Amino acid sequence: MLPFPGKDDDMHKEYLMGNAAIAKGALAAGLNVITGYPGTPSTEVLETAAKAVPDIYVEWSVNEKAALEVAAGASYCGARSMVTMKQVGLNVASDPLMSLAYVGVEGGMIIMVADDPGPISSQTEQDTRTFAAYSKLPCFDPSSVEEAFAMVADAFELSEKYHTPVIFRPTTRICHGYASIDVPDKDEWYVNKPKGFERDTSRWVIFPGLSYRAHMAIEERNRALSADSYKGNLIIEGSRKGIASHGISAAYVREITDGMEDAPTLFKVATPFPFPEDRAVEFLSSVDEVMCIEELDPVIERELTYLCGKHHLPTVIRGRLTGDVHTAGENTPTYVKDVIYRYLGIACPEEDVPTDAPKLPVRPPVLCAGCPHRASFYAVKVAMRGKKTVFCGDIGCYTLGNAQPLDMVDTCLCMGAGVNIAQGIGRIEPDRYCFAFVGDSTFFASAVTGAMNAVYDQADMTLVVLDNSTTAMTGHQPHPGTGRTMMGEVVEKIDIEAVLHGAGVETVVTVDPFDLEKAVNTVRCIADLEGVKAIIFKSPCAVITKPDKPYVIDKDKCVECRACIRRIGCPAIVISDGKTVIEPSICVGCGLCGQTCHLKAIVPSEQ
Amino acid sequence: MRGDILTNILLCGVGGQGIVLTSKLIAAAAMEKGSPVRSAETIGMAQKGGSVTSFLRIGECHAPMFGEGEADIMIAFEPAEAVRELRYLKKGGTAIVDTHPVMPVTAALTGGGYDPSVMMEHLDKSGVKVIALDAQALAAEIGSPRTMNMIMLAAAVRSGVLPFDIDHVAEVMKKTVQPQFVDINMKALYSVTV
């Protein structure tokens, strides 16, 4: 059953971001349920699909584990489901994922995991292709926006055929690349009607016996998939020199070698796991040497090296493991060209790059003007000045609290880690004031359990929740503290203070960080209490709040001490013609600077 | 104007200048002509004030990004960003540059300001065709600072490197922007005559 007949008059052109193409591909293939947790570069898949509400169910879940479980439950009922996350989110979802691989699904289920070579906006450079092999799940790896669109339907079909969840793994350049592609008209979309849950304890209840039998079946299935190559695994015939690649790198390779005299033979791997063995052997037999160009792990390189041994092939395999390709970071078009030219012995044209390039301004990311996190960090900084402290940070906009002049992030590991890192530090250094800063979305995602751990195991620390009532970093998605869902419902908010009380934190104080004096005094009082105590700094994200009147500097009072700049580092305070001024187009009137000026020289403007 | 060959365009500047929007308008204009389009944006963690680039390709190709030395035209909304991304422009390529500098938001703290004339001098001697204009000032003259991106686009179209003319862009703009902004954008598009 093909969802698209593919006739031209049933298609139209759309200029789509890769993530939007993945969402539309899923909708066109009968998507019923999509869940996820926001994370760059994966976020826009769910946001695009959400436009199909109420025809489908959409949920920004509390974290990736919950998201995967909701999607799995829907799939048990025969729904076509998709769960979206970034690569580090898969770590959170790995517990249900590993078991689900054994139990399997009924309706097609795609685990959409976006990888981030570079990394451009992530903690790690992990490769989900490797995770696919570890979890033994089939993996699709698109190399263009249009391939991503079409591949989603194939992934659903494979998932249903083998009753297994499948992994769909684009990288940033696919997710955030755009292309004008052919999309089937809406009346051509496949509609999937879930048949409902059918009780079968031998199927849905995981027990050692089931796992043993499932393990054997999985290995057998993967052997079959390895022999039956997916149509996206392409060989483009050329010389006795080969290049094996995948994803966006395959697009770069194709473009660089297109029209070359004596062009190399290309092998594009669209299903890295199970590895397309027969197709790979066909490729290996046609070349003497192969350069593997991959992001990020040497997945293809290892497989080809293994296959050469297994099939007694003399083909030389090169890539990351042989030092021919860098071991970390993104493959840019320029870098891929460099690797290919070196490999093929093509002289790179000498670039007479001017060496006298002027020094360029650095534009580092900073907390926005009016960001409540700036006020919160500053309050804690002032309150704890001169004391032995550690400030454990977390994942979100507030990681930027590490920048000068705030300099308020001593550690940052992964979502929700700060609270228990602080607990651990406190165990070794009881005389240190241990603080953990966590945003509201991250709090719900994974700091709640950490807080319970700290309370029950008698930690001595201060938990600071930076509650800006949104998931700001990824574009303001709802979470349980926001009072709205992706289905458009207005619902009861889950109160962070009540959650903390419930978790056994006795002292929880909510304070507006822009009331600086009160905020500082609160921190001073709370920090000296024993046990786990919490401060909730509550103030909405400046980006989604209507700006107030901008502040101005009273020239008669200002002595150009520039303490405001050195203390809070707000991007709205600039130096113009040697004078400190507030840029009215940037200032949102939060008033923090006015509270830090001991001469009271910063005041609200009259306008 | 050029025919059915690949045109590589690099737009650059800082967050908040309307670069992504301009890129989308060029893409829409090309698609209207029936040309395939690919593009990719590189936007850092900063919401505003960070360096932003948009790679845009009109014509048959495989990837949304191109390598260094491959852009036919660079549309730089800021002089220091023009220098930063100059490596992508091919020898003899066209650089449309807004001469109005945008200082980094951290300049007050770090003293990291710069002299835009140094950037323009560097561009002038780097073997590319530089078309410099103060789009910010022109936009202010028209009466809306937000039309700065239309002025930059108009200058790019007038250079003849893009595969369509200004009337075509105007038609597509009318279909894509909100009705109340059509007139001011028309004024901006036709204000550039060089």
PDB file of C-alpha atoms in Angstrom, chain A residues 224-462:
ATOM      1  CA  ALA A 224      17.048 -10.342   6.581  1.00  0.00           C
ATOM      2  CA  LEU A 225      16.991  -6.540   6.426  1.00  0.00           C
ATOM      3  CA  SER A 226      20.725  -6.496   5.875  1.00  0.00           C
ATOM      4  CA  ALA A 227      20.351  -8.679   2.794  1.00  0.00           C
ATOM      5  CA  ASP A 228      17.245  -6.900   1.466  1.00  0.00           C
ATOM      6  CA  SER A 229      18.674  -3.458   0.783  1.00  0.00           C
ATOM      7  CA  TYR A 230      16.498  -0.364   1.024  1.00  0.00           C
ATOM      8  CA  LYS A 231      16.153   1.525  -2.271  1.00  0.00           C
ATOM      9  CA  GLY A 232      17.871   4.595  -0.773  1.00  0.00           C
ATOM     10  CA  ASN A 233      21.177   2.721  -0.469  1.00  0.00           C
ATOM     11  CA  LEU A 234      22.632   3.851  -3.777  1.00  0.00           C
ATOM     12  CA  ILE A 235      25.696   3.026  -5.789  1.00  0.00           C
ATOM     13  CA  ILE A 236      26.723   5.506  -8.466  1.00  0.00           C
ATOM     14  CA  GLU A 237      29.267   3.807 -10.688  1.00  0.00           C
ATOM     15  CA  GLY A 238      32.593   5.421 -11.436  1.00  0.00           C
ATOM     16  CA  SER A 239      36.305   4.696 -11.143  1.00  0.00           C
ATOM     17  CA  ARG A 240      38.108   2.098  -9.003  1.00  0.00           C
ATOM     18  CA  LYS A 241      38.306   4.674  -6.242  1.00  0.00           C
ATOM     19  CA  GLY A 242      35.235   4.700  -4.022  1.00  0.00           C
ATOM     20  CA  ILE A 243      33.664   7.128  -1.609  1.00  0.00           C
ATOM     21  CA  ALA A 244      31.151   5.888   0.958  1.00  0.00           C
ATOM     22  CA  SER A 245      28.977   8.426   2.669  1.00  0.00           C
ATOM     23  CA  HIS A 246      25.542   9.201   4.100  1.00  0.00           C
ATOM     24  CA  GLY A 247      23.269  12.043   5.156  1.00  0.00           C
ATOM     25  CA  ILE A 248      24.186  15.580   4.215  1.00  0.00           C
ATOM     26  CA  SER A 249      27.801  14.499   3.604  1.00  0.00           C
ATOM     27  CA  ALA A 250      26.541  12.307   0.749  1.00  0.00           C
ATOM     28  CA  ALA A 251      24.947  15.387  -0.823  1.00  0.00           C
ATOM     29  CA  TYR A 252      28.248  17.272  -0.577  1.00  0.00           C
ATOM     30  CA  VAL A 253      30.159  14.304  -2.028  1.00  0.00           C
ATOM     31  CA  ARG A 254      27.714  13.990  -4.915  1.00  0.00           C
ATOM     32  CA  GLU A 255      27.975  17.648  -5.747  1.00  0.00           C
ATOM     33  CA  ILE A 256      31.770  17.834  -5.533  1.00  0.00           C
ATOM     34  CA  THR A 257      32.284  14.737  -7.708  1.00  0.00           C
ATOM     35  CA  ASP A 258      29.495  15.475 -10.212  1.00  0.00           C
ATOM     36  CA  GLY A 259      30.913  15.945 -13.688  1.00  0.00           C
ATOM     37  CA  MET A 260      34.445  15.067 -12.575  1.00  0.00           C
ATOM     38  CA  GLU A 261      36.612  13.385 -15.152  1.00  0.00           C
ATOM     39  CA  ASP A 262      37.168   9.814 -13.909  1.00  0.00           C
ATOM     40  CA  ALA A 263      34.688  10.401 -11.084  1.00  0.00           C
ATOM     41  CA  PRO A 264      34.890   8.020  -8.125  1.00  0.00           C
ATOM     42  CA  THR A 265      32.298   5.306  -7.462  1.00  0.00           C
ATOM     43  CA  LEU A 266      29.881   6.537  -4.799  1.00  0.00           C
ATOM     44  CA  PHE A 267      28.057   4.550  -2.162  1.00  0.00           C
ATOM     45  CA  LYS A 268      25.342   6.327  -0.198  1.00  0.00           C
ATOM     46  CA  VAL A 269      24.124   4.511   2.900  1.00  0.00           C
ATOM     47  CA  ALA A 270      20.532   5.418   3.777  1.00  0.00           C
ATOM     48  CA  THR A 271      19.978   2.590   6.285  1.00  0.00           C
ATOM     49  CA  PRO A 272      23.119   2.412   8.449  1.00  0.00           C
ATOM     50  CA  PHE A 273      21.525  -0.280  10.614  1.00  0.00           C
ATOM     51  CA  PRO A 274      20.971  -3.067   9.725  1.00  0.00           C
ATOM     52  CA  PHE A 275      23.833  -2.350   7.366  1.00  0.00           C
ATOM     53  CA  PRO A 276      22.994  -3.150   3.715  1.00  0.00           C
ATOM     54  CA  GLU A 277      25.550  -5.947   3.404  1.00  0.00           C
ATOM     55  CA  ASP A 278      24.775  -7.220  -0.088  1.00  0.00           C
ATOM     56  CA  ARG A 279      24.781  -3.727  -1.570  1.00  0.00           C
ATOM     57  CA  ALA A 280      27.996  -2.907   0.313  1.00  0.00           C
ATOM     58  CA  VAL A 281      29.760  -6.002  -0.986  1.00  0.00           C
ATOM     59  CA  GLU A 282      28.683  -5.088  -4.513  1.00  0.00           C
ATOM     60  CA  PHE A 283      30.250  -1.653  -3.980  1.00  0.00           C
ATOM     61  CA  LEU A 284      33.412  -3.019  -2.351  1.00  0.00           C
ATOM     62  CA  SER A 285      33.933  -5.459  -5.220  1.00  0.00           C
ATOM     63  CA  SER A 286      33.912  -2.628  -7.736  1.00  0.00           C
ATOM     64  CA  VAL A 287      36.643  -0.505  -6.129  1.00  0.00           C
ATOM     65  CA  ASP A 288      40.238  -0.834  -4.875  1.00  0.00           C
ATOM     66  CA  GLU A 289      39.995   1.767  -2.184  1.00  0.00           C
ATOM     67  CA  VAL A 290      37.251   3.567  -0.257  1.00  0.00           C
ATOM     68  CA  MET A 291      37.204   6.886   1.569  1.00  0.00           C
ATOM     69  CA  CYS A 292      34.439   7.010   4.195  1.00  0.00           C
ATOM     70  CA  ILE A 293      33.067  10.474   4.843  1.00  0.00           C
ATOM     71  CA  GLU A 294      30.765  10.382   7.869  1.00  0.00           C
ATOM     72  CA  GLU A 295      29.189  12.341  10.678  1.00  0.00           C
ATOM     73  CA  LEU A 296      29.990  11.433  13.455  1.00  0.00           C
ATOM     74  CA  ASP A 297      31.059   7.865  14.291  1.00  0.00           C
ATOM     75  CA  PRO A 298      32.933   5.695  11.769  1.00  0.00           C
ATOM     76  CA  VAL A 299      29.831   3.497  11.351  1.00  0.00           C
ATOM     77  CA  ILE A 300      30.182   2.837   7.624  1.00  0.00           C
ATOM     78  CA  GLU A 301      33.949   2.609   7.881  1.00  0.00           C
ATOM     79  CA  ARG A 302      33.775  -0.124  10.552  1.00  0.00           C
ATOM     80  CA  GLU A 303      31.111  -2.056   8.644  1.00  0.00           C
ATOM     81  CA  LEU A 304      33.058  -1.941   5.388  1.00  0.00           C
ATOM     82  CA  THR A 305      36.288  -2.965   7.144  1.00  0.00           C
ATOM     83  CA  TYR A 306      34.401  -5.885   8.705  1.00  0.00           C
ATOM     84  CA  LEU A 307      32.834  -6.892   5.390  1.00  0.00           C
ATOM     85  CA  CYS A 308      36.235  -6.855   3.667  1.00  0.00           C
ATOM     86  CA  GLY A 309      37.428  -9.344   6.276  1.00  0.00           C
ATOM     87  CA  LYS A 310      34.295 -11.465   6.101  1.00  0.00           C
ATOM     88  CA  HIS A 311      34.306 -11.653   2.301  1.00  0.00           C
ATOM     89  CA  HIS A 312      38.111 -11.740   1.858  1.00  0.00           C
ATOM     90  CA  LEU A 313      38.124  -8.539  -0.171  1.00  0.00           C
ATOM     91  CA  PRO A 314      41.395  -6.665  -0.710  1.00  0.00           C
ATOM     92  CA  THR A 315      39.698  -3.225  -0.795  1.00  0.00           C
ATOM     93  CA  VAL A 316      41.443  -0.627   1.379  1.00  0.00           C
ATOM     94  CA  ILE A 317      39.075   1.228   3.721  1.00  0.00           C
ATOM     95  CA  ARG A 318      39.991   4.732   4.862  1.00  0.00           C
ATOM     96  CA  GLY A 319      38.283   7.407   6.938  1.00  0.00           C
ATOM     97  CA  ARG A 320      38.229   8.559  10.524  1.00  0.00           C
ATOM     98  CA  LEU A 321      39.892   5.421  11.903  1.00  0.00           C
ATOM     99  CA  THR A 322      42.845   5.796   9.540  1.00  0.00           C
ATOM    100  CA  GLY A 323      43.326   9.493  10.262  1.00  0.00           C
ATOM    101  CA  ASP A 324      42.216  10.612   6.793  1.00  0.00           C
ATOM    102  CA  VAL A 325      39.131  12.401   8.114  1.00  0.00           C
ATOM    103  CA  HIS A 326      38.811  14.496  11.262  1.00  0.00           C
ATOM    104  CA  THR A 327      37.527  12.679  14.329  1.00  0.00           C
ATOM    105  CA  ALA A 328      35.117  15.347  15.580  1.00  0.00           C
ATOM    106  CA  GLY A 329      32.985  18.198  14.321  1.00  0.00           C
ATOM    107  CA  GLU A 330      30.809  18.896  11.325  1.00  0.00           C
ATOM    108  CA  ASN A 331      31.686  18.014   7.733  1.00  0.00           C
ATOM    109  CA  THR A 332      31.332  21.330   5.924  1.00  0.00           C
ATOM    110  CA  PRO A 333      31.189  21.451   2.101  1.00  0.00           C
ATOM    111  CA  THR A 334      34.642  23.049   2.165  1.00  0.00           C
ATOM    112  CA  TYR A 335      36.060  20.312   4.393  1.00  0.00           C
ATOM    113  CA  VAL A 336      34.513  17.484   2.347  1.00  0.00           C
ATOM    114  CA  LYS A 337      35.967  18.993  -0.826  1.00  0.00           C
ATOM    115  CA  ASP A 338      39.361  19.141   0.831  1.00  0.00           C
ATOM    116  CA  VAL A 339      39.177  15.455   1.862  1.00  0.00           C
ATOM    117  CA  ILE A 340      38.051  14.368  -1.626  1.00  0.00           C
ATOM    118  CA  TYR A 341      40.698  16.418  -3.443  1.00  0.00           C
ATOM    119  CA  ARG A 342      43.430  15.016  -1.207  1.00  0.00           C
ATOM    120  CA  TYR A 343      42.106  11.475  -1.721  1.00  0.00           C
ATOM    121  CA  LEU A 344      41.865  11.775  -5.485  1.00  0.00           C
ATOM    122  CA  GLY A 345      45.142  13.678  -5.781  1.00  0.00           C
ATOM    123  CA  ILE A 346      43.537  16.776  -7.233  1.00  0.00           C
ATOM    124  CA  ALA A 347      45.511  19.932  -6.573  1.00  0.00           C
ATOM    125  CA  CYS A 348      43.506  22.504  -4.662  1.00  0.00           C
ATOM    126  CA  PRO A 349      43.658  25.865  -6.419  1.00  0.00           C
ATOM    127  CA  GLU A 350      45.880  28.159  -4.373  1.00  0.00           C
ATOM    128  CA  GLU A 351      43.701  30.666  -2.599  1.00  0.00           C
ATOM    129  CA  ASP A 352      45.369  34.032  -2.358  1.00  0.00           C
ATOM    130  CA  VAL A 353      43.435  34.848   0.775  1.00  0.00           C
ATOM    131  CA  PRO A 354      44.352  38.294   2.049  1.00  0.00           C
ATOM    132  CA  THR A 355      46.340  37.726   5.215  1.00  0.00           C
ATOM    133  CA  ASP A 356      45.778  41.210   6.568  1.00  0.00           C
ATOM    134  CA  ALA A 357      42.118  40.657   7.487  1.00  0.00           C
ATOM    135  CA  PRO A 358      41.104  43.152  10.162  1.00  0.00           C
ATOM    136  CA  LYS A 359      40.231  41.950  13.641  1.00  0.00           C
ATOM    137  CA  LEU A 360      36.546  41.105  13.719  1.00  0.00           C
ATOM    138  CA  PRO A 361      34.104  41.860  16.502  1.00  0.00           C
ATOM    139  CA  VAL A 362      33.075  38.834  18.563  1.00  0.00           C
ATOM    140  CA  ARG A 363      29.316  38.427  18.942  1.00  0.00           C
ATOM    141  CA  PRO A 364      28.833  35.899  21.730  1.00  0.00           C
ATOM    142  CA  PRO A 365      25.350  34.822  22.801  1.00  0.00           C
ATOM    143  CA  VAL A 366      24.176  36.750  25.873  1.00  0.00           C
ATOM    144  CA  LEU A 367      21.080  36.789  28.040  1.00  0.00           C
ATOM    145  CA  CYS A 368      18.547  39.156  26.454  1.00  0.00           C
ATOM    146  CA  ALA A 369      17.943  42.659  27.796  1.00  0.00           C
ATOM    147  CA  GLY A 370      15.320  42.329  30.513  1.00  0.00           C
ATOM    148  CA  CYS A 371      15.935  38.595  30.997  1.00  0.00           C
ATOM    149  CA  PRO A 372      14.808  37.666  34.535  1.00  0.00           C
ATOM    150  CA  HIS A 373      17.688  35.165  34.783  1.00  0.00           C
ATOM    151  CA  ARG A 374      20.127  38.090  34.849  1.00  0.00           C
ATOM    152  CA  ALA A 375      18.339  39.532  37.881  1.00  0.00           C
ATOM    153  CA  SER A 376      18.190  36.131  39.625  1.00  0.00           C
ATOM    154  CA  PHE A 377      21.887  35.399  39.102  1.00  0.00           C
ATOM    155  CA  TYR A 378      22.809  38.896  40.206  1.00  0.00           C
ATOM    156  CA  ALA A 379      20.724  38.619  43.390  1.00  0.00           C
ATOM    157  CA  VAL A 380      22.438  35.348  44.360  1.00  0.00           C
ATOM    158  CA  LYS A 381      25.818  36.785  43.461  1.00  0.00           C
ATOM    159  CA  VAL A 382      25.315  39.843  45.673  1.00  0.00           C
ATOM    160  CA  ALA A 383      23.851  37.806  48.530  1.00  0.00           C
ATOM    161  CA  MET A 384      26.661  35.264  48.602  1.00  0.00           C
ATOM    162  CA  ARG A 385      29.581  37.608  47.942  1.00  0.00           C
ATOM    163  CA  GLY A 386      32.637  36.633  49.978  1.00  0.00           C
ATOM    164  CA  LYS A 387      31.230  33.227  50.928  1.00  0.00           C
ATOM    165  CA  LYS A 388      32.541  29.836  49.832  1.00  0.00           C
ATOM    166  CA  THR A 389      30.012  28.794  47.171  1.00  0.00           C
ATOM    167  CA  VAL A 390      29.426  26.602  44.159  1.00  0.00           C
ATOM    168  CA  PHE A 391      26.818  27.423  41.529  1.00  0.00           C
ATOM    169  CA  CYS A 392      25.661  24.340  39.633  1.00  0.00           C
ATOM    170  CA  GLY A 393      23.975  25.271  36.381  1.00  0.00           C
ATOM    171  CA  ASP A 394      21.729  23.346  34.025  1.00  0.00           C
ATOM    172  CA  ILE A 395      20.528  23.222  30.411  1.00  0.00           C
ATOM    173  CA  GLY A 396      18.595  26.206  29.047  1.00  0.00           C
ATOM    174  CA  CYS A 397      18.998  29.921  28.346  1.00  0.00           C
ATOM    175  CA  TYR A 398      20.371  30.321  31.862  1.00  0.00           C
ATOM    176  CA  THR A 399      23.533  28.413  30.920  1.00  0.00           C
ATOM    177  CA  LEU A 400      24.460  31.837  29.524  1.00  0.00           C
ATOM    178  CA  GLY A 401      24.724  32.987  33.150  1.00  0.00           C
ATOM    179  CA  ASN A 402      28.288  31.678  32.826  1.00  0.00           C
ATOM    180  CA  ALA A 403      29.317  34.727  30.760  1.00  0.00           C
ATOM    181  CA  GLN A 404      31.057  37.763  32.206  1.00  0.00           C
ATOM    182  CA  PRO A 405      30.246  39.779  34.147  1.00  0.00           C
ATOM    183  CA  LEU A 406      27.742  37.485  35.928  1.00  0.00           C
ATOM    184  CA  ASP A 407      30.032  34.435  35.887  1.00  0.00           C
ATOM    185  CA  MET A 408      27.501  32.408  37.858  1.00  0.00           C
ATOM    186  CA  VAL A 409      27.733  28.900  36.362  1.00  0.00           C
ATOM    187  CA  ASP A 410      30.439  26.656  37.829  1.00  0.00           C
ATOM    188  CA  THR A 411      29.121  23.360  36.468  1.00  0.00           C
ATOM    189  CA  CYS A 412      26.751  22.234  33.707  1.00  0.00           C
ATOM    190  CA  LEU A 413      26.341  18.600  32.713  1.00  0.00           C
ATOM    191  CA  CYS A 414      22.977  17.550  31.335  1.00  0.00           C
ATOM    192  CA  MET A 415      19.248  18.163  31.828  1.00  0.00           C
ATOM    193  CA  GLY A 416      18.429  18.271  35.532  1.00  0.00           C
ATOM    194  CA  ALA A 417      21.910  17.278  36.726  1.00  0.00           C
ATOM    195  CA  GLY A 418      22.682  20.442  38.703  1.00  0.00           C
ATOM    196  CA  VAL A 419      20.667  19.546  41.787  1.00  0.00           C
ATOM    197  CA  ASN A 420      22.452  16.261  42.431  1.00  0.00           C
ATOM    198  CA  ILE A 421      25.868  17.575  41.366  1.00  0.00           C
ATOM    199  CA  ALA A 422      25.385  20.202  44.096  1.00  0.00           C
ATOM    200  CA  GLN A 423      24.392  17.417  46.485  1.00  0.00           C
ATOM    201  CA  GLY A 424      27.587  15.493  45.680  1.00  0.00           C
ATOM    202  CA  ILE A 425      29.838  18.521  46.072  1.00  0.00           C
ATOM    203  CA  GLY A 426      28.206  19.256  49.427  1.00  0.00           C
ATOM    204  CA  ARG A 427      29.005  15.747  50.655  1.00  0.00           C
ATOM    205  CA  ILE A 428      32.718  16.303  50.130  1.00  0.00           C
ATOM    206  CA  GLU A 429      32.794  19.951  51.168  1.00  0.00           C
ATOM    207  CA  PRO A 430      30.160  20.511  53.871  1.00  0.00           C
ATOM    208  CA  ASP A 431      31.392  24.085  54.460  1.00  0.00           C
ATOM    209  CA  ARG A 432      30.537  25.160  50.908  1.00  0.00           C
ATOM    210  CA  TYR A 433      27.201  26.798  50.112  1.00  0.00           C
ATOM    211  CA  CYS A 434      25.896  24.597  47.290  1.00  0.00           C
ATOM    212  CA  PHE A 435      23.408  26.119  44.832  1.00  0.00           C
ATOM    213  CA  ALA A 436      21.645  24.451  41.912  1.00  0.00           C
ATOM    214  CA  PHE A 437      19.963  26.610  39.274  1.00  0.00           C
ATOM    215  CA  VAL A 438      17.295  25.009  37.124  1.00  0.00           C
ATOM    216  CA  GLY A 439      14.718  26.418  34.712  1.00  0.00           C
ATOM    217  CA  ASP A 440      11.024  25.602  34.969  1.00  0.00           C
ATOM    218  CA  SER A 441      10.852  23.337  31.927  1.00  0.00           C
ATOM    219  CA  THR A 442      14.037  21.505  32.946  1.00  0.00           C
ATOM    220  CA  PHE A 443      12.650  21.239  36.496  1.00  0.00           C
ATOM    221  CA  PHE A 444       9.630  19.303  35.223  1.00  0.00           C
ATOM    222  CA  ALA A 445      11.716  17.354  32.696  1.00  0.00           C
ATOM    223  CA  SER A 446      14.181  15.859  35.136  1.00  0.00           C
ATOM    224  CA  ALA A 447      14.970  17.844  38.290  1.00  0.00           C
ATOM    225  CA  VAL A 448      11.939  16.719  40.320  1.00  0.00           C
ATOM    226  CA  THR A 449      13.382  13.264  40.978  1.00  0.00           C
ATOM    227  CA  GLY A 450      16.746  14.877  41.749  1.00  0.00           C
ATOM    228  CA  ALA A 451      15.116  17.143  44.308  1.00  0.00           C
ATOM    229  CA  MET A 452      13.479  14.142  46.019  1.00  0.00           C
ATOM    230  CA  ASN A 453      16.837  12.392  46.041  1.00  0.00           C
ATOM    231  CA  ALA A 454      18.494  15.405  47.671  1.00  0.00           C
ATOM    232  CA  VAL A 455      15.768  15.741  50.298  1.00  0.00           C
ATOM    233  CA  TYR A 456      15.594  12.102  51.263  1.00  0.00           C
ATOM    234  CA  ASP A 457      19.348  11.663  51.398  1.00  0.00           C
ATOM    235  CA  GLN A 458      19.703  14.656  53.723  1.00  0.00           C
ATOM    236  CA  ALA A 459      21.555  17.025  51.387  1.00  0.00           C
ATOM    237  CA  ASP A 460      22.391  20.557  52.458  1.00  0.00           C
ATOM    238  CA  MET A 461      21.822  22.839  49.508  1.00  0.00           C
ATOM    239  CA  THR A 462      19.738  25.581  47.919  1.00  0.00           C
TER     240      THR A 462
END
